[in-house]
PDB file of C-alpha atoms in Angstrom:
ATOM      1  CA  MET A 129      -0.119  -0.135   0.123  1.00 60.00           C
ATOM      2  CA  ALA A 130       0.975   3.594  -0.868  1.00 84.00           C
ATOM      3  CA  THR A 131       0.259   7.245  -0.259  1.00 93.00           C
ATOM      4  CA  VAL A 132      -0.629   9.168  -2.887  1.00 96.00           C
ATOM      5  CA  SER A 133       0.158  12.883  -3.008  1.00 96.00           C
ATOM      6  CA  PRO A 134      -1.135  15.183  -5.363  1.00 96.00           C
ATOM      7  CA  VAL A 135       1.036  16.862  -7.663  1.00 96.00           C
ATOM      8  CA  ILE A 136       0.458  20.301  -9.299  1.00 91.00           C
ATOM      9  CA  ASP A 137       1.765  20.374 -12.476  1.00 91.00           C
ATOM     10  CA  ARG A 138       1.970  23.974 -14.550  1.00 88.00           C
ATOM     11  CA  THR A 139       3.603  22.666 -18.012  1.00 86.00           C
ATOM     12  CA  ILE A 140       0.742  23.312 -19.802  1.00 85.00           C
ATOM     13  CA  ALA A 141       0.275  26.408 -21.077  1.00 84.00           C
ATOM     14  CA  LYS A 142       0.795  27.704 -17.232  1.00 81.00           C
ATOM     15  CA  ILE A 143      -2.910  25.756 -16.445  1.00 82.00           C
ATOM     16  CA  PRO A 144      -2.601  24.150 -12.863  1.00 82.00           C
ATOM     17  CA  ARG A 145      -3.373  20.152 -13.229  1.00 91.00           C
ATOM     18  CA  VAL A 146      -3.343  18.568 -10.122  1.00 94.00           C
ATOM     19  CA  ILE A 147      -2.156  14.961 -10.707  1.00 97.00           C
ATOM     20  CA  TRP A 148      -3.225  11.732  -8.174  1.00 97.00           C
ATOM     21  CA  GLU A 149      -1.411   9.350  -9.952  1.00 96.00           C
ATOM     22  CA  ALA A 150      -1.787   4.979  -9.269  1.00 94.00           C
ATOM     23  CA  CYS A 151      -4.571   5.655  -7.326  1.00 94.00           C
ATOM     24  CA  ALA A 152      -6.340   1.991  -5.660  1.00 92.00           C
ATOM     25  CA  THR A 153      -8.753   0.923  -3.313  1.00 91.00           C
ATOM     26  CA  ASN A 154      -6.128  -0.299  -1.771  1.00 87.00           C
ATOM     27  CA  SER A 155      -3.469   2.808  -1.356  1.00 84.00           C
ATOM     28  CA  GLU A 156      -2.970   3.777   2.527  1.00 84.00           C
ATOM     29  CA  ALA A 157      -4.101   6.838   2.049  1.00 93.00           C
ATOM     30  CA  ILE A 158      -5.024   9.379  -0.854  1.00 96.00           C
ATOM     31  CA  ASN A 159      -4.087  13.203   0.902  1.00 97.00           C
ATOM     32  CA  ALA A 160      -6.154  15.748   0.065  1.00 97.00           C
ATOM     33  CA  LEU A 161      -5.313  19.316  -2.052  1.00 94.00           C
ATOM     34  CA  PRO A 162      -5.902  22.746  -0.467  1.00 92.00           C
ATOM     35  CA  ILE A 163      -7.653  24.601  -3.041  1.00 86.00           C
ATOM     36  CA  SER A 164      -5.801  28.234  -2.419  1.00 77.00           C
ATOM     37  CA  GLU A 165      -7.257  31.827  -3.900  1.00 70.00           C
ATOM     38  CA  GLN A 166     -10.157  31.287  -6.695  1.00 66.00           C
ATOM     39  CA  TRP A 167      -8.652  27.726  -8.436  1.00 66.00           C
ATOM     40  CA  GLY A 168     -12.538  25.905  -7.922  1.00 65.00           C
ATOM     41  CA  LEU A 169     -14.399  28.465  -9.732  1.00 76.00           C
ATOM     42  CA  ALA A 170     -14.215  26.503 -12.434  1.00 86.00           C
ATOM     43  CA  ALA A 171     -12.692  23.049 -13.071  1.00 91.00           C
ATOM     44  CA  SER A 172     -12.747  19.805 -14.422  1.00 95.00           C
ATOM     45  CA  VAL A 173     -11.752  16.061 -13.174  1.00 97.00           C
ATOM     46  CA  GLN A 174     -10.731  12.899 -15.759  1.00 98.00           C
ATOM     47  CA  ALA A 175     -10.122   9.472 -14.516  1.00 98.00           C
ATOM     48  CA  SER A 176      -8.679   7.098 -16.478  1.00 98.00           C
ATOM     49  CA  GLY A 177      -6.792   3.804 -15.850  1.00 97.00           C
ATOM     50  CA  THR A 178      -7.644   0.403 -15.105  1.00 96.00           C
ATOM     51  CA  PHE A 179     -10.680   0.613 -12.597  1.00 95.00           C
ATOM     52  CA  GLY A 180     -11.232  -3.142 -11.848  1.00 94.00           C
ATOM     53  CA  GLY A 181     -15.007  -2.500 -10.922  1.00 95.00           C
ATOM     54  CA  ALA A 182     -13.607   0.486  -8.922  1.00 95.00           C
ATOM     55  CA  THR A 183     -15.572   3.895  -8.133  1.00 96.00           C
ATOM     56  CA  VAL A 184     -13.975   7.055  -8.349  1.00 96.00           C
ATOM     57  CA  VAL A 185     -15.928   9.409  -6.529  1.00 97.00           C
ATOM     58  CA  MET A 186     -14.596  13.447  -6.070  1.00 97.00           C
ATOM     59  CA  GLN A 187     -15.303  14.503  -2.462  1.00 97.00           C
ATOM     60  CA  HIS A 188     -14.621  17.592  -1.019  1.00 96.00           C
ATOM     61  CA  SER A 189     -14.356  19.350   2.413  1.00 97.00           C
ATOM     62  CA  ASN A 190     -14.179  22.590   4.729  1.00 96.00           C
ATOM     63  CA  ASP A 191     -12.021  20.951   7.637  1.00 97.00           C
ATOM     64  CA  GLY A 192     -10.589  18.223   5.867  1.00 96.00           C
ATOM     65  CA  THR A 193     -11.930  15.540   8.202  1.00 96.00           C
ATOM     66  CA  ASN A 194     -16.046  15.843   7.365  1.00 98.00           C
ATOM     67  CA  TRP A 195     -15.878  14.788   3.054  1.00 97.00           C
ATOM     68  CA  PHE A 196     -18.777  14.959   0.626  1.00 97.00           C
ATOM     69  CA  THR A 197     -19.198  13.825  -2.905  1.00 97.00           C
ATOM     70  CA  ALA A 198     -18.656  16.898  -5.233  1.00 96.00           C
ATOM     71  CA  LYS A 199     -21.339  17.632  -7.970  1.00 96.00           C
ATOM     72  CA  ASP A 200     -20.926  18.443 -11.968  1.00 96.00           C
ATOM     73  CA  LEU A 201     -22.996  21.130 -13.292  1.00 94.00           C
ATOM     74  CA  GLN A 202     -26.216  19.279 -13.405  1.00 96.00           C
ATOM     75  CA  GLY A 203     -26.124  18.365  -9.870  1.00 96.00           C
ATOM     76  CA  ASN A 204     -25.066  15.054 -10.052  1.00 97.00           C
ATOM     77  CA  ASP A 205     -22.636  13.432  -7.499  1.00 98.00           C
ATOM     78  CA  ILE A 206     -19.364  13.124  -9.485  1.00 97.00           C
ATOM     79  CA  SER A 207     -19.057   9.316  -9.463  1.00 97.00           C
ATOM     80  CA  LEU A 208     -16.537   7.383 -12.416  1.00 97.00           C
ATOM     81  CA  THR A 209     -16.297   3.849 -12.725  1.00 96.00           C
ATOM     82  CA  ALA A 210     -14.930   4.274 -16.171  1.00 97.00           C
ATOM     83  CA  ASP A 211     -12.301   6.246 -18.089  1.00 98.00           C
ATOM     84  CA  GLY A 212     -13.775   9.840 -17.914  1.00 97.00           C
ATOM     85  CA  ILE A 213     -14.503  13.499 -17.326  1.00 98.00           C
ATOM     86  CA  ALA A 214     -16.780  16.130 -15.639  1.00 97.00           C
ATOM     87  CA  GLU A 215     -16.975  19.448 -15.367  1.00 96.00           C
ATOM     88  CA  PHE A 216     -17.794  21.115 -11.741  1.00 94.00           C
ATOM     89  CA  SER A 217     -17.336  24.153  -9.362  1.00 90.00           C
ATOM     90  CA  LEU A 218     -16.672  24.275  -5.662  1.00 85.00           C
ATOM     91  CA  SER A 219     -15.280  26.389  -3.579  1.00 86.00           C
ATOM     92  CA  SER A 220     -14.378  24.195  -0.404  1.00 91.00           C
ATOM     93  CA  ALA A 221     -11.084  24.410   0.887  1.00 93.00           C
ATOM     94  CA  TYR A 222      -9.962  20.762   0.496  1.00 95.00           C
ATOM     95  CA  ILE A 223     -10.615  18.253  -2.223  1.00 95.00           C
ATOM     96  CA  ARG A 224      -9.455  14.807  -3.489  1.00 97.00           C
ATOM     97  CA  PRO A 225     -10.146  11.556  -5.126  1.00 97.00           C
ATOM     98  CA  SER A 226     -11.673   8.573  -3.124  1.00 96.00           C
ATOM     99  CA  LEU A 227     -11.786   5.275  -4.617  1.00 95.00           C
ATOM    100  CA  SER A 228     -14.278   2.271  -3.556  1.00 93.00           C
ATOM    101  CA  GLY A 229     -15.439  -1.283  -4.577  1.00 92.00           C
ATOM    102  CA  GLY A 230     -12.317  -2.312  -6.750  1.00 87.00           C
ATOM    103  CA  SER A 231      -9.718  -4.788  -6.909  1.00 89.00           C
ATOM    104  CA  GLY A 232      -6.347  -4.567  -8.948  1.00 88.00           C
ATOM    105  CA  ASP A 233      -7.033  -1.145 -10.174  1.00 92.00           C
ATOM    106  CA  ASP A 234      -5.061   1.902 -10.772  1.00 94.00           C
ATOM    107  CA  VAL A 235      -6.660   5.150 -11.557  1.00 97.00           C
ATOM    108  CA  ASP A 236      -5.167   8.407 -12.447  1.00 97.00           C
ATOM    109  CA  VAL A 237      -6.491  11.072 -11.474  1.00 98.00           C
ATOM    110  CA  ILE A 238      -6.170  14.718 -12.980  1.00 97.00           C
ATOM    111  CA  VAL A 239      -8.283  18.053 -12.138  1.00 95.00           C
ATOM    112  CA  VAL A 240      -7.498  21.322 -14.210  1.00 92.00           C
ATOM    113  CA  PHE A 241      -8.600  24.308 -12.216  1.00 86.00           C
ATOM    114  CA  ARG A 242      -9.773  27.637 -14.128  1.00 81.00           C
ATOM    115  CA  GLY A 243      -9.883  31.125 -12.590  1.00 69.00           C
ATOM    116  CA  LEU A 244      -7.608  33.018 -10.850  1.00 55.00           C
ATOM    117  CA  TYR A 245      -4.421  31.687  -9.542  1.00 48.00           C
TER     118      TYR A 245
END
């Protein structure tokens, strides 16, 4: 088991991309990203890789302890069971992916933020 920490990458036109690489249901922990300034103004999340029956849910929190499922722009839970992408907007203090229900899974989760940074 490994701990997965978010990595901020700005190599594409200085757009902040946050990458959680090799997430799995047996990860020891998937660390949250504190959202600074207005990063959450507009964003998209992409999950791709080997799902092995896993579900990827995007979660957000204002205290880093109590977590809630993020919603897409239509008000649906962001919950992916295969390669996919969803757009969202939020103003919470933290964001993280959470995986459940799989085995042999290895999923990369990438969030792209727009807004002031």
